[in-house]
XYZ file of C-alpha atoms in Angstrom:
221
model
C -66.968 -78.410 148.584
C -64.685 -75.557 147.498
C -63.261 -75.232 151.029
C -62.525 -78.984 151.060
C -60.595 -78.888 147.787
C -58.659 -75.805 148.903
C -57.860 -77.406 152.281
C -56.711 -80.658 150.667
C -54.461 -78.625 148.369
C -52.927 -76.818 151.346
C -52.535 -80.111 153.236
C -50.763 -81.759 150.295
C -48.437 -78.803 149.764
C -47.639 -78.659 153.477
C -47.008 -82.376 153.862
C -44.900 -82.782 150.729
C -42.793 -79.688 151.385
C -42.090 -80.529 155.036
C -41.612 -84.310 154.866
C -39.957 -84.803 151.480
C -36.485 -85.005 153.057
C -37.703 -87.923 155.154
C -37.138 -90.053 152.061
C -33.391 -89.822 152.578
C -33.133 -91.241 156.080
C -36.088 -93.616 155.630
C -34.435 -95.160 152.572
C -31.206 -95.406 154.566
C -33.037 -97.187 157.381
C -34.758 -99.593 154.993
C -31.396 -100.404 153.422
C -30.171 -101.507 156.873
C -32.990 -103.998 157.452
C -31.694 -107.297 158.855
C -32.829 -110.158 161.082
C -33.529 -107.951 164.087
C -34.152 -104.518 162.559
C -37.365 -104.956 160.595
C -39.478 -102.688 158.351
C -42.058 -102.636 161.166
C -39.585 -100.755 163.366
C -39.160 -98.093 160.686
C -42.869 -97.681 159.931
C -43.939 -97.491 163.572
C -40.964 -95.309 164.524
C -41.650 -92.811 161.733
C -45.362 -92.574 162.574
C -44.656 -92.145 166.298
C -42.091 -89.422 165.635
C -44.412 -87.604 163.268
C -47.227 -87.835 165.819
C -44.992 -86.093 168.369
C -44.389 -83.258 165.877
C -48.118 -82.920 165.197
C -48.913 -82.937 168.926
C -46.392 -80.154 169.592
C -47.745 -78.174 166.648
C -51.276 -78.344 168.039
C -50.065 -75.739 170.541
C -50.422 -73.345 167.612
C -54.069 -74.307 167.261
C -54.645 -73.661 170.971
C -53.018 -70.249 170.583
C -55.453 -69.549 167.783
C -58.352 -70.099 170.177
C -57.253 -67.353 172.585
C -55.381 -64.924 170.318
C -57.089 -63.087 167.419
C -56.422 -64.740 164.084
C -54.971 -61.576 162.606
C -52.164 -61.799 165.180
C -51.536 -65.563 164.977
C -51.468 -65.156 161.209
C -48.221 -63.219 161.594
C -46.614 -66.596 162.265
C -46.966 -67.093 158.517
C -43.743 -65.100 158.266
C -41.914 -68.207 159.558
C -42.574 -70.409 156.485
C -41.506 -67.517 154.251
C -38.248 -67.088 156.173
C -37.599 -70.850 156.173
C -38.266 -70.973 152.441
C -35.900 -68.064 151.814
C -33.220 -69.687 153.975
C -33.556 -72.991 152.119
C -33.440 -71.137 148.813
C -30.220 -69.345 149.756
C -28.604 -72.561 150.979
C -29.894 -74.765 148.194
C -26.473 -75.157 146.584
C -24.548 -75.228 149.852
C -26.259 -78.179 151.480
C -24.368 -81.388 150.878
C -26.200 -83.304 153.567
C -28.221 -85.227 150.992
C -25.012 -86.543 149.466
C -23.652 -87.505 152.866
C -26.859 -89.247 153.853
C -27.103 -91.071 150.538
C -23.849 -92.907 151.302
C -25.801 -95.354 153.451
C -28.233 -96.138 150.640
C -25.736 -98.423 148.928
C -24.969 -100.371 152.086
C -26.834 -103.673 152.124
C -29.279 -102.220 149.570
C -30.179 -105.704 148.315
C -30.268 -107.396 151.725
C -33.727 -107.998 153.076
C -33.054 -110.380 155.940
C -35.761 -112.367 157.684
C -37.114 -113.000 161.121
C -38.387 -116.423 162.048
C -40.681 -115.112 164.767
C -43.601 -112.787 164.290
C -43.448 -109.537 166.224
C -46.633 -108.048 167.620
C -47.282 -104.333 167.366
C -46.750 -104.042 171.114
C -43.344 -105.732 170.822
C -42.352 -103.306 168.074
C -43.510 -100.283 170.098
C -41.415 -101.408 173.091
C -38.316 -102.112 171.004
C -35.585 -99.418 171.401
C -34.840 -99.682 167.672
C -38.240 -98.167 166.963
C -37.312 -95.074 168.942
C -34.035 -94.782 167.090
C -36.144 -94.033 164.017
C -38.490 -91.759 165.987
C -35.594 -89.715 167.347
C -34.326 -89.065 163.820
C -37.820 -88.056 162.693
C -38.194 -85.599 165.571
C -34.687 -84.149 165.246
C -35.285 -83.672 161.517
C -38.613 -81.933 162.200
C -37.468 -78.459 163.213
C -38.684 -76.961 159.958
C -41.906 -78.948 160.271
C -42.743 -77.139 163.508
C -41.979 -73.800 161.879
C -44.641 -74.585 159.271
C -47.232 -76.520 161.259
C -47.507 -74.148 164.227
C -48.574 -71.092 162.180
C -50.722 -73.226 159.866
C -52.556 -74.870 162.756
C -52.921 -71.526 164.544
C -54.750 -70.083 161.538
C -56.907 -73.187 160.935
C -60.298 -74.227 162.220
C -61.110 -77.675 163.621
C -62.826 -78.417 160.310
C -59.664 -77.588 158.372
C -57.431 -79.534 160.750
C -59.648 -82.604 160.366
C -58.592 -82.586 156.708
C -55.007 -81.308 156.878
C -53.741 -83.733 159.549
C -55.003 -86.934 157.821
C -53.566 -85.672 154.513
C -50.184 -85.223 156.212
C -50.288 -88.769 157.594
C -51.250 -90.059 154.153
C -48.196 -88.396 152.597
C -45.919 -89.792 155.321
C -47.266 -93.284 154.560
C -46.565 -92.657 150.860
C -42.944 -91.774 151.711
C -42.639 -94.978 153.740
C -43.899 -97.047 150.823
C -41.670 -95.214 148.339
C -38.563 -95.381 150.531
C -39.008 -99.111 151.098
C -39.021 -99.679 147.349
C -36.198 -97.206 146.702
C -33.795 -99.504 148.565
C -33.648 -101.451 145.302
C -32.725 -98.289 143.387
C -30.769 -96.151 145.889
C -29.515 -93.722 143.233
C -33.046 -92.467 142.611
C -33.395 -91.246 146.211
C -30.290 -89.101 145.769
C -31.573 -87.648 142.485
C -34.963 -86.835 144.017
C -33.472 -85.125 147.051
C -30.954 -83.179 144.972
C -33.257 -81.831 142.268
C -36.895 -82.093 143.373
C -35.973 -80.440 146.667
C -35.189 -77.210 144.806
C -38.913 -76.645 144.285
C -39.990 -76.738 147.906
C -38.564 -73.420 149.157
C -41.084 -71.762 146.846
C -43.867 -74.007 148.200
C -42.997 -72.947 151.755
C -43.095 -69.275 150.804
C -46.469 -69.821 149.131
C -47.787 -71.457 152.327
C -46.579 -68.495 154.382
C -48.313 -66.106 151.999
C -51.559 -68.101 152.262
C -51.428 -67.990 156.080
C -50.857 -64.223 156.101
C -53.531 -63.672 153.477
C -56.226 -65.967 154.886
C -55.843 -64.534 158.387
C -55.837 -60.963 156.981
C -52.771 -60.155 159.079
C -51.766 -57.556 156.534
C -54.512 -55.312 157.998
C -52.312 -54.788 161.051
C -49.950 -52.747 158.909
C -52.636 -50.608 157.282
C -53.430 -47.167 158.712
C -56.697 -46.976 160.622
């Protein structure tokens, strides 16, 4: 039971730290909902894009099967470097402000669609992949975290971490949909809460290096 609690904690920290910024563009997308661009497009597009990121990151897990864990654990340096970079640029990044400009556009417009769309229709719709492309292009840091984490994880751990990540993404979708009524809150969250996550990323990197005992590579024999 202790391993489960620890794994859930790591999964939550990973998911929140790597997908928190998704709130910005998801809220922007939800604010643009109209007769043809529906919430279904956003939900399915986000989940498809995130699935692509997870699938690519599973390469790290495969590497962990053929390369000793002490060596794959060195990939834990990546989250630390990403966290340090984000920390150094925390006051220089104005992208959140730029992205938040769209939150006020049609923020109260919900639109409607007289015909019901099946899941298959939504999957085939190009508008769905407009959302997916944004998710994937915004996921560079995600890969830098997931690859080393997956490489140092067992199948048992992954069976917990991956569902936790999907759960958090679904929480962001729900939150972003409702934030279209209060677009200013999304800007406040991204501006201030985001300052915490560089430290979370560095903590994740430390856990990867520690759990895989990669530090032994630098100790004299």
